Tab-separated table of C-alpha atoms in Angstrom:
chain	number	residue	atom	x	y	z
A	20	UNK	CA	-55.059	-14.425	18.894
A	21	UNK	CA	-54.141	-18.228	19.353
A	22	UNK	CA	-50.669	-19.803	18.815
A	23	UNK	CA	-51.188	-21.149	15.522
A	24	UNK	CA	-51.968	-17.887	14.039
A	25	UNK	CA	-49.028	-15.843	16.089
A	26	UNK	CA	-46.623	-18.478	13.839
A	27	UNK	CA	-48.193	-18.322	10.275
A	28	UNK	CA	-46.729	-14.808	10.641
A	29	UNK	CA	-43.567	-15.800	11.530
A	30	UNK	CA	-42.884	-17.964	8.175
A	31	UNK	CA	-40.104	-17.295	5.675
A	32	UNK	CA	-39.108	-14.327	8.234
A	33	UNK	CA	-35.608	-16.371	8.864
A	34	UNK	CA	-34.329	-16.759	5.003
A	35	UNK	CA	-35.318	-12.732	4.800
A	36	UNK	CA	-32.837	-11.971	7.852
A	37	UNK	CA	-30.217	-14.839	6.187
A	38	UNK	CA	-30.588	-12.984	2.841
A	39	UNK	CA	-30.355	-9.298	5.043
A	40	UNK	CA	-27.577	-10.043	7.265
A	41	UNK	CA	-25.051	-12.330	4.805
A	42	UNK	CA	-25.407	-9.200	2.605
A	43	UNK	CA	-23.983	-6.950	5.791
A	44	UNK	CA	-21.557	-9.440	7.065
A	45	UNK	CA	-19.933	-9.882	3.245
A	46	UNK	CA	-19.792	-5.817	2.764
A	47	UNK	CA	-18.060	-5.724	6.194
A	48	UNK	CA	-15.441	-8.812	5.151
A	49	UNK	CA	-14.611	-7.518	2.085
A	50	UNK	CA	-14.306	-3.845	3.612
A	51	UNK	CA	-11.678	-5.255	6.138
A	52	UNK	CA	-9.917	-7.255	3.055
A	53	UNK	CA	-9.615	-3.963	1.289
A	54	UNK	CA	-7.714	-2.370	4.513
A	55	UNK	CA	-5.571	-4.717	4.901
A	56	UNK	CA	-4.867	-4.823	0.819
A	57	UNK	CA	-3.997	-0.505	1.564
A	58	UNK	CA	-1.572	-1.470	4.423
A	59	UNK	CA	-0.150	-4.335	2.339
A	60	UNK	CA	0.871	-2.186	-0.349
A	61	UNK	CA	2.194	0.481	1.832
A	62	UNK	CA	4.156	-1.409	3.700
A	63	UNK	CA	5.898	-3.073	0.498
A	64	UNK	CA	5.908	0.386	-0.862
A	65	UNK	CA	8.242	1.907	2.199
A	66	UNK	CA	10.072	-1.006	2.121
A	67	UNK	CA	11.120	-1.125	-1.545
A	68	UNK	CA	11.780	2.727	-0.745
A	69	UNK	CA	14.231	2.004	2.025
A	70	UNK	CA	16.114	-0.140	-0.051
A	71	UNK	CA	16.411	1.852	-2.855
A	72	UNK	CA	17.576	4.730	-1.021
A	73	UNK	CA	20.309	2.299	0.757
A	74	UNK	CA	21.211	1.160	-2.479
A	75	UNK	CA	21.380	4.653	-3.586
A	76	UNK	CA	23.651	5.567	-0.869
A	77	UNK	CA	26.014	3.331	-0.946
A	78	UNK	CA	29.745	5.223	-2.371
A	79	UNK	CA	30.016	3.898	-5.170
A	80	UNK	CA	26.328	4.779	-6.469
A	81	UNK	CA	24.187	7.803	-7.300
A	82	UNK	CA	20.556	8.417	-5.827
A	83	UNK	CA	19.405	7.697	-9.712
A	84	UNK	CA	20.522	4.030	-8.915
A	85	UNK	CA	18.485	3.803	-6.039
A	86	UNK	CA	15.609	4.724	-7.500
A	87	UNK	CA	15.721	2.988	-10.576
A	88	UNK	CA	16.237	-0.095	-8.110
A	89	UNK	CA	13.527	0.839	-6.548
A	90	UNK	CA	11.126	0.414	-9.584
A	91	UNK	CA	12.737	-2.973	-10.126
A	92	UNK	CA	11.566	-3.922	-6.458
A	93	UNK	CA	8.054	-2.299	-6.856
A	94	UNK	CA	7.721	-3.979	-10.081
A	95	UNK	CA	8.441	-7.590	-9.029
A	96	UNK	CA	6.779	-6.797	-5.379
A	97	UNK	CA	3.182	-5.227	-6.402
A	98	UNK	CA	3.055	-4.695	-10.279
A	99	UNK	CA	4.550	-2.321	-13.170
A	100	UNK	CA	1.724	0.428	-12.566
A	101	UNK	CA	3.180	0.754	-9.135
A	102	UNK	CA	6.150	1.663	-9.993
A	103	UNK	CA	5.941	5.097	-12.577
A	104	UNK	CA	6.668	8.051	-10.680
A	105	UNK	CA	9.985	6.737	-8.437
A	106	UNK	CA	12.384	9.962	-7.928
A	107	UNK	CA	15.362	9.683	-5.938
A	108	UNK	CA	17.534	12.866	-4.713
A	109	UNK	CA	20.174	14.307	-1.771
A	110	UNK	CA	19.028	16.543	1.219
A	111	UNK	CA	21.062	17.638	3.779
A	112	UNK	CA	20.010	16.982	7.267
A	113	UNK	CA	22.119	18.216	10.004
A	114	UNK	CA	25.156	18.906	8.308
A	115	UNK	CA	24.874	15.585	6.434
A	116	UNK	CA	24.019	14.259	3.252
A	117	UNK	CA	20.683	12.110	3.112
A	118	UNK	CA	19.787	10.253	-0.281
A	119	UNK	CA	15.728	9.932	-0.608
A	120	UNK	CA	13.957	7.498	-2.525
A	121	UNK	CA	10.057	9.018	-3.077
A	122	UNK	CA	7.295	6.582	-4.532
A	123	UNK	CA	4.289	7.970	-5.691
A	124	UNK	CA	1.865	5.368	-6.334
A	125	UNK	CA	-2.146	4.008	-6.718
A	126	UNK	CA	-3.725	4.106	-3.295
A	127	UNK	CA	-6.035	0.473	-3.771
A	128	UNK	CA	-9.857	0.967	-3.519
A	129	UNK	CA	-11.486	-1.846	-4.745
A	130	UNK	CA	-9.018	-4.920	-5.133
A	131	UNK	CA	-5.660	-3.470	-6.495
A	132	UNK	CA	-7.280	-0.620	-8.736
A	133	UNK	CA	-6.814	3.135	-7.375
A	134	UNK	CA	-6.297	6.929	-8.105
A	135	UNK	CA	-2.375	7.368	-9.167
A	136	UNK	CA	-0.881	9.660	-6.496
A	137	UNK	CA	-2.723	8.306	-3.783
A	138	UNK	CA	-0.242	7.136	-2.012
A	139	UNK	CA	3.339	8.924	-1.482
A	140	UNK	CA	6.390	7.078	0.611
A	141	UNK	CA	9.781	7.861	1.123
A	142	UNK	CA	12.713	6.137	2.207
A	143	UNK	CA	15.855	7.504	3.163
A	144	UNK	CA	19.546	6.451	4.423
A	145	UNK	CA	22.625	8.591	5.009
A	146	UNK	CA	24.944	8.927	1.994
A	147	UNK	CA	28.391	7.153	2.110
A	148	UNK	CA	31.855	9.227	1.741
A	149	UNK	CA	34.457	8.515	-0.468
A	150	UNK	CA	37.747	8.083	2.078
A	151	UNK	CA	40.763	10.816	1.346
């Protein structure tokens, strides 16, 4: 075979990898957008938590406060549908009273839109006496 035929072969071969390997390369960007969009929201998610319960804990508030802040932060942090199942409560740990702050939310699959219950964070803080 000469040269000239070895290259007539070759032609349009470089848009067909272009065309192959953009497709790849965007799959793999927007995969890595979507992990970072999970960690995002979980992050906010414990964080909102963590306030509520030190809200919650504070002496002159229940652990129904602190969750019911807690929705207010989720709300104005991620979105309303975050923030339906919020439940806040007291354990004892060690002799001492704990108030938790548990948010059960959407874990995000593609772009913000999840199963409900996918993702479950608490936050907790130890519960503030009344003096004598």
């Amino acid at each position: 075979m000469n040269a000239r035929a070895d290259a007539r072969g070759d032609r349009g071969a470089a848009v067909v990898e272009f065309a192959l390997v953009s497709i790849l390369l965007t799959v793999l960007v927007l995969g890595v957008l979507q992990v970072g969009l999970a960690l995002y929201v979980r992050n906010t998610l414990v964080a909102c938590a963590s306030a509520g319960a030190r809200y919650g804990a504070n002496a002159n508030r229940t652990p129904a406060d602190g969750a019911a802040y807690t929705e207010r932060l989720v709300a104005r942090s991620l979105a309303d549908r975050y923030a339906v199942d919020v439940t806040g409560g007291v354990e004892v740990r060690d002799g001492a009273e704990v108030v938790v702050v548990e948010v059960d939310a959407p874990l995000p699959v593609v772009g913000l839109i999840g199963p409900v219950g996918g993702i479950t964070v608490r936050g907790h803080a130890l519960r503030e006496g009344v003096g004598p």
